[in-house]
Coordinates of C-alpha atoms in Angstrom, one line a residue:
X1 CA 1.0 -25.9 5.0
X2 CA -2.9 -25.8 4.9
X3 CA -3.0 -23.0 7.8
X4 CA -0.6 -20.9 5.4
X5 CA -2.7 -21.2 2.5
X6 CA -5.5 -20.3 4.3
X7 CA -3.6 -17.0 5.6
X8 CA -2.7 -16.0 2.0
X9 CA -6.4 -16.5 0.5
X10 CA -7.3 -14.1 3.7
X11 CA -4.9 -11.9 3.1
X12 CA -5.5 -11.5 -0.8
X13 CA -9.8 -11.3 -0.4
X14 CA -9.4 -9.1 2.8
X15 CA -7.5 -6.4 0.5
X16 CA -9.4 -6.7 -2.5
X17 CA -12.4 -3.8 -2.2
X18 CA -15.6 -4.4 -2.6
X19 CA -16.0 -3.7 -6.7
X20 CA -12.8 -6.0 -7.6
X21 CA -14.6 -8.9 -6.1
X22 CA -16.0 -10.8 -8.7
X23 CA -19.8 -12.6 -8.7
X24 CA -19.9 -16.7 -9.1
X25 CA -21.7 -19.0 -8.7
X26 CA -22.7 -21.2 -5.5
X27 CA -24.5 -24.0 -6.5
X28 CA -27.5 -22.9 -4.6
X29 CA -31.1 -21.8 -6.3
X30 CA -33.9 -19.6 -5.0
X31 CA -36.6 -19.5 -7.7
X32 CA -38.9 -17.6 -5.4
X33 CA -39.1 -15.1 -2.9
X34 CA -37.6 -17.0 0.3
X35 CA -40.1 -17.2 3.5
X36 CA -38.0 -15.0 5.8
X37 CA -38.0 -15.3 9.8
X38 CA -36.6 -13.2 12.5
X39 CA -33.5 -14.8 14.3
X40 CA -34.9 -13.8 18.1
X41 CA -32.8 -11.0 19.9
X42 CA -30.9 -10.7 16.6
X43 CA -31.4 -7.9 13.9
X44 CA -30.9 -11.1 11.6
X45 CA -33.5 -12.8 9.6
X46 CA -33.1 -16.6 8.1
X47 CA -34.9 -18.9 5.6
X48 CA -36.4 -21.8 7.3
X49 CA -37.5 -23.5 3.7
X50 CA -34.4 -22.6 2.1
X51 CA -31.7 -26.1 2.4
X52 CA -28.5 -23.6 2.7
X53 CA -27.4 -21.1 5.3
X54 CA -29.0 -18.4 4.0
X55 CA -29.5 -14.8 5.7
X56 CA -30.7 -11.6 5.7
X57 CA -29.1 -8.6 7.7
X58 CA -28.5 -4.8 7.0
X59 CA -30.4 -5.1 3.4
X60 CA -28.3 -7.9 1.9
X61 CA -28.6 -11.7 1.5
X62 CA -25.9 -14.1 3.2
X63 CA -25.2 -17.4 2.0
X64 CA -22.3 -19.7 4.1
X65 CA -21.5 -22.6 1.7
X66 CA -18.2 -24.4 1.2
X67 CA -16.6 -22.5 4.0
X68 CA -16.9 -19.1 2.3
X69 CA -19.4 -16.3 2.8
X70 CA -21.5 -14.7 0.1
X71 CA -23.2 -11.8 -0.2
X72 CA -26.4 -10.0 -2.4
X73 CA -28.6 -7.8 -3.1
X74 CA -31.3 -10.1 -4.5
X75 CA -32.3 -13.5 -3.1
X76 CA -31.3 -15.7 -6.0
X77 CA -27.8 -13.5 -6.6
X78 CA -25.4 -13.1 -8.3
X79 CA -23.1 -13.6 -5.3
X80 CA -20.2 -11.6 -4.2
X81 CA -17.2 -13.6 -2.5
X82 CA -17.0 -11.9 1.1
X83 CA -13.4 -12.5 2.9
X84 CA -13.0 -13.7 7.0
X85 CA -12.1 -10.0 7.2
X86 CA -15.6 -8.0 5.9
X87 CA -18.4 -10.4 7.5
X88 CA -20.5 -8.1 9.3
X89 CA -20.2 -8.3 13.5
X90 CA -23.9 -9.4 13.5
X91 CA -23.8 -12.3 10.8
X92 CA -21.0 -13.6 12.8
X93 CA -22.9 -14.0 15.9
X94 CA -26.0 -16.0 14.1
X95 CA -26.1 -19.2 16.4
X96 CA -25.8 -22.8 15.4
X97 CA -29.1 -23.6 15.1
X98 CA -30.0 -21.1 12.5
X99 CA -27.7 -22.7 10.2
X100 CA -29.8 -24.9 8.2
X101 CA -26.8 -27.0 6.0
X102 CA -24.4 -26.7 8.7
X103 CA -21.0 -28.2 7.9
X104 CA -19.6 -31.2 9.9
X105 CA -17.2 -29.4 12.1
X106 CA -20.4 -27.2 13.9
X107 CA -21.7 -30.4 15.4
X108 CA -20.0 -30.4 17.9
X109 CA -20.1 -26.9 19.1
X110 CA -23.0 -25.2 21.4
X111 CA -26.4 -24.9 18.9
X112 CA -27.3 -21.4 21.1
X113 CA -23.4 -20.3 20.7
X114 CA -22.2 -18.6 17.5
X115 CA -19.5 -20.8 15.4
X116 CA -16.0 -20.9 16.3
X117 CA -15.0 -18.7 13.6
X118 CA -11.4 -18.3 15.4
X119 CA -11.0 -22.4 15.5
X120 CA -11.4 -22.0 11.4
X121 CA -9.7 -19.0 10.7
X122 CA -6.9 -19.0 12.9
X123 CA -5.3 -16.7 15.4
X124 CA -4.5 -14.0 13.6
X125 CA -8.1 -13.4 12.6
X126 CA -9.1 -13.3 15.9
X127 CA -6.7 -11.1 16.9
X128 CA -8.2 -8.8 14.6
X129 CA -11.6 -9.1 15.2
X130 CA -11.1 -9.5 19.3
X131 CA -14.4 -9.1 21.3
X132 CA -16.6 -10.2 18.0
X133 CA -18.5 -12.5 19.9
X134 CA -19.1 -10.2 23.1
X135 CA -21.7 -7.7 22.6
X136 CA -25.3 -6.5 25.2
X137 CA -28.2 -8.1 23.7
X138 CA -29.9 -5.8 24.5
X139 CA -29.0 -3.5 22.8
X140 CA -29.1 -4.7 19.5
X141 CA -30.2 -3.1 16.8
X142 CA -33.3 -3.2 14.9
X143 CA -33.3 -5.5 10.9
X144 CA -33.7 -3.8 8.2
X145 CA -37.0 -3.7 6.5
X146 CA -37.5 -6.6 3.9
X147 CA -37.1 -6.0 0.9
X148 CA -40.4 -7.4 -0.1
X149 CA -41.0 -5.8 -3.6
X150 CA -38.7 -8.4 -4.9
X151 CA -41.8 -10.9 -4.4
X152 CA -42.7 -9.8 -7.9
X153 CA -39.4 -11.1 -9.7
X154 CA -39.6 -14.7 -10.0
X155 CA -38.5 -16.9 -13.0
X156 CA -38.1 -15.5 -16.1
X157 CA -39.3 -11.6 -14.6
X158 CA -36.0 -12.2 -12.0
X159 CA -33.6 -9.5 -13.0
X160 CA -29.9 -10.9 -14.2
X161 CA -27.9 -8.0 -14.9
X162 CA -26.4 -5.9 -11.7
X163 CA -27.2 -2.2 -13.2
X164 CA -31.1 -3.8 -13.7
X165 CA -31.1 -5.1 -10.1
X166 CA -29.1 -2.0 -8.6
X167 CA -31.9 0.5 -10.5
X168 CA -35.5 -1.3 -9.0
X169 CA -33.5 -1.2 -5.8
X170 CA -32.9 2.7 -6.1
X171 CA -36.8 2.8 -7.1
X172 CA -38.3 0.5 -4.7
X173 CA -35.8 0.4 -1.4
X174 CA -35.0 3.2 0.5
X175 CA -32.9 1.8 3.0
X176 CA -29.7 2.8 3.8
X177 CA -27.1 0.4 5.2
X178 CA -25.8 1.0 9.3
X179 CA -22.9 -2.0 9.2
X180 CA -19.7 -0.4 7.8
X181 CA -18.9 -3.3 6.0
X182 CA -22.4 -3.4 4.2
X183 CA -22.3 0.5 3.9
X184 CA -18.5 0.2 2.0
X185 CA -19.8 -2.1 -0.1
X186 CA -23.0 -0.5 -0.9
X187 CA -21.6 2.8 -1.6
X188 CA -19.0 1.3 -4.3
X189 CA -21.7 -0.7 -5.9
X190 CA -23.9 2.6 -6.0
X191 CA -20.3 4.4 -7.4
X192 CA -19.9 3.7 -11.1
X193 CA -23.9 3.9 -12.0
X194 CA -23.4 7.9 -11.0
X195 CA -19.6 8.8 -11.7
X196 CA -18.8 6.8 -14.9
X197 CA -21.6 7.6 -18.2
X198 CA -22.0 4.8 -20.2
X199 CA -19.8 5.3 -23.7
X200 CA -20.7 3.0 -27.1
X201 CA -17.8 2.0 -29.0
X202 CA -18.5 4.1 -32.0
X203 CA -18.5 7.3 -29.7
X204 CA -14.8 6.5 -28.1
X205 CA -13.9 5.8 -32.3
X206 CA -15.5 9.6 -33.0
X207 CA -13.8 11.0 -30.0
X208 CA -10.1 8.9 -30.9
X209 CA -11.0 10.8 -34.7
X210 CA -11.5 14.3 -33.2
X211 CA -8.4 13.7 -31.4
X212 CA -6.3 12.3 -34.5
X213 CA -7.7 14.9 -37.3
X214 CA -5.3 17.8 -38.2
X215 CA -6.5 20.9 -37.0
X216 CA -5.6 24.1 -39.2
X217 CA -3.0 26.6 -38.2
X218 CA -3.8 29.6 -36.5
X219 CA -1.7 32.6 -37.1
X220 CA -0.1 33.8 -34.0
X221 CA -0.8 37.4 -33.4
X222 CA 1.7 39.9 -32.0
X223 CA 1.1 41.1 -28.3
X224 CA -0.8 44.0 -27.7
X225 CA 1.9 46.3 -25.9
X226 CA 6.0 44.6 -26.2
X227 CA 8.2 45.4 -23.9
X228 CA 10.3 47.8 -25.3
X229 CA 13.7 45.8 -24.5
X230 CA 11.9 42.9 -26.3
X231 CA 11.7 45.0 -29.6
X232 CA 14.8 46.1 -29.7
X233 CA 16.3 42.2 -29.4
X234 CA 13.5 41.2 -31.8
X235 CA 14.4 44.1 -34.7
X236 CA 17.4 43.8 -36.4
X237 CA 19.4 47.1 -36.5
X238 CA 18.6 48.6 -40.0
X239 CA 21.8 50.4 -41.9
X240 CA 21.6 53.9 -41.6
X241 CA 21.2 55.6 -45.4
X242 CA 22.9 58.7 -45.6
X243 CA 19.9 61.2 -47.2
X244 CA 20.6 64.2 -49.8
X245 CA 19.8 67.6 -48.7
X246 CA 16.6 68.8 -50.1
X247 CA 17.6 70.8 -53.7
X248 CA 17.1 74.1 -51.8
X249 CA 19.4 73.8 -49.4
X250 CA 21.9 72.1 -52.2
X251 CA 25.7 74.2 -52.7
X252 CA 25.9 75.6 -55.8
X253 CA 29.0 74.3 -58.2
X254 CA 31.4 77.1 -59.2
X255 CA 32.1 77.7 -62.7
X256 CA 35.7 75.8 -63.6
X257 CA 38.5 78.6 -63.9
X258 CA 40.9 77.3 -65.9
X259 CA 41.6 77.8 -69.3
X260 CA 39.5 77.1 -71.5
X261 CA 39.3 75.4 -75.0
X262 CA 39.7 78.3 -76.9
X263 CA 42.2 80.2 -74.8
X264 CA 44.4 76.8 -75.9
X265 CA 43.8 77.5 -79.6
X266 CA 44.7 80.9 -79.6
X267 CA 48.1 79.6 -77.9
X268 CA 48.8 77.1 -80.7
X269 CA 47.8 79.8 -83.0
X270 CA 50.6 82.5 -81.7
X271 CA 52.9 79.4 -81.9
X272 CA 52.5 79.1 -86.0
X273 CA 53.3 82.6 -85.9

């Protein structure tokens, strides 16, 4: 039961991306600057005075506490919730001995060795991540350049907010991530400060007004040029009005030939006689 639950959470954090993992806490505090030391053959730095497992590789912080893997930015957080599936190759491999809080179950594994990681996260993982442990030493890559202009941040100067932290980054780091899994997760944090402008609630009320107000109707006009069959279904046949001729051209009326008034009275007169 316990291996399946541990399938499911690596299931669910392996498909979240990078932005829909949330930053909490890990019960760990760094009020200054950490003293930072080169693991040897590894482009991996740790923090011999720090009492967790903390790291630095590719430009980020690590932090392994409680079984889970964290990652940041800045040295005292916020943390981001890595899954079994997105630890970079290279903070895999740190050996035993650079773990500083080590949990129980490392002690009996090799101090020079990197931790079973396919012992704790089953076979499936491993499956998926075959060879992680075999690499040529030496070839390894170079570390990242520290991020030493966070020296100045301590205390009540250390910056909380993630678009505060991400923008003295921008302006004082120049270093761009080679891991894919650091570079993913770099370039999604780096997304919404460029894409998405920041919009005040009484501008999105303006915008929903502009939307809602009635807007006066405009008269349509006619086109330019109709199609003459197009007219002729638009126009209603008009009845045809039958005109006079023009007075010129009018027939004249013959005088009435038959008798008249006073031929009639002349009749009834010869009848008297």
């Amino acid at each position: 039961m316990r291996y399946l639950v541990l399938v499911m959470w690596m299931l669910c954090c392996s498909a979240l991306p990078a932005s829909a993992q949330v930053s909490v806490s890990i019960g760990i505090n760094v009020p200054l600057y950490p003293n930072l030391v080169r693991v040897p053959g590894y482009p991996v730095y740790y923090a011999p005075q720090v009492d967790s497992n903390f790291f630095f590789y590719d430009g980020m912080y690590w932090v392994y506490q409680d079984d889970n893997w964290y990652a940041s930015d800045w040295y005292d957080g916020p943390w981001g919730l890595i899954g079994p599936e997105s630890v970079p190759l290279f903070v895999l491999r740190i050996p035993v001995r650079y773990y500083r809080a080590p949990p129980a179950y490392f002690r009996d594994w090799r101090r020079e060795a990197p931790p079973r990681w396919g012992d704790r996260w089953g076979r499936d993982w491993e499956q998926r991540r075959s060879g992680w442990d075999r690499w040529n030493h030496r070839t390894a890559p170079a570390p990242a350049p520290l991020p030493v202009y966070q020296r100045q941040y301590s205390g009540d100067r250390y910056p909380r907010q993630v678009e505060q932290q991400q923008t003295l980054r921008n302006q004082n780091y120049r270093y761009q991530p080679r891991a894919p899994e650091v570079r993913q997760r770099h370039e999604v944090q780096q997304a919404p400060a460029q894409q998405v402008p920041h919009r005040t609630p009484q501008a999105d009320d303006a915008s929903q007004d502009r939307t809602h107000k009635p807007q006066p109707a405009q008269r349509s006009r006619p086109p330019a040029n109709p199609a003459p069959a197009a007219q002729h279904e638009q126009r209603a046949p008009e009845p045809r009005v039958k005109e006079s001729p023009p007075a010129a051209e009018r027939p004249r009326e013959e005088p009435h030939r038959g008798k008249g008034p006073a031929q009639d009275h002349n009749k009834g007169g010869d009848r008297g006689r």
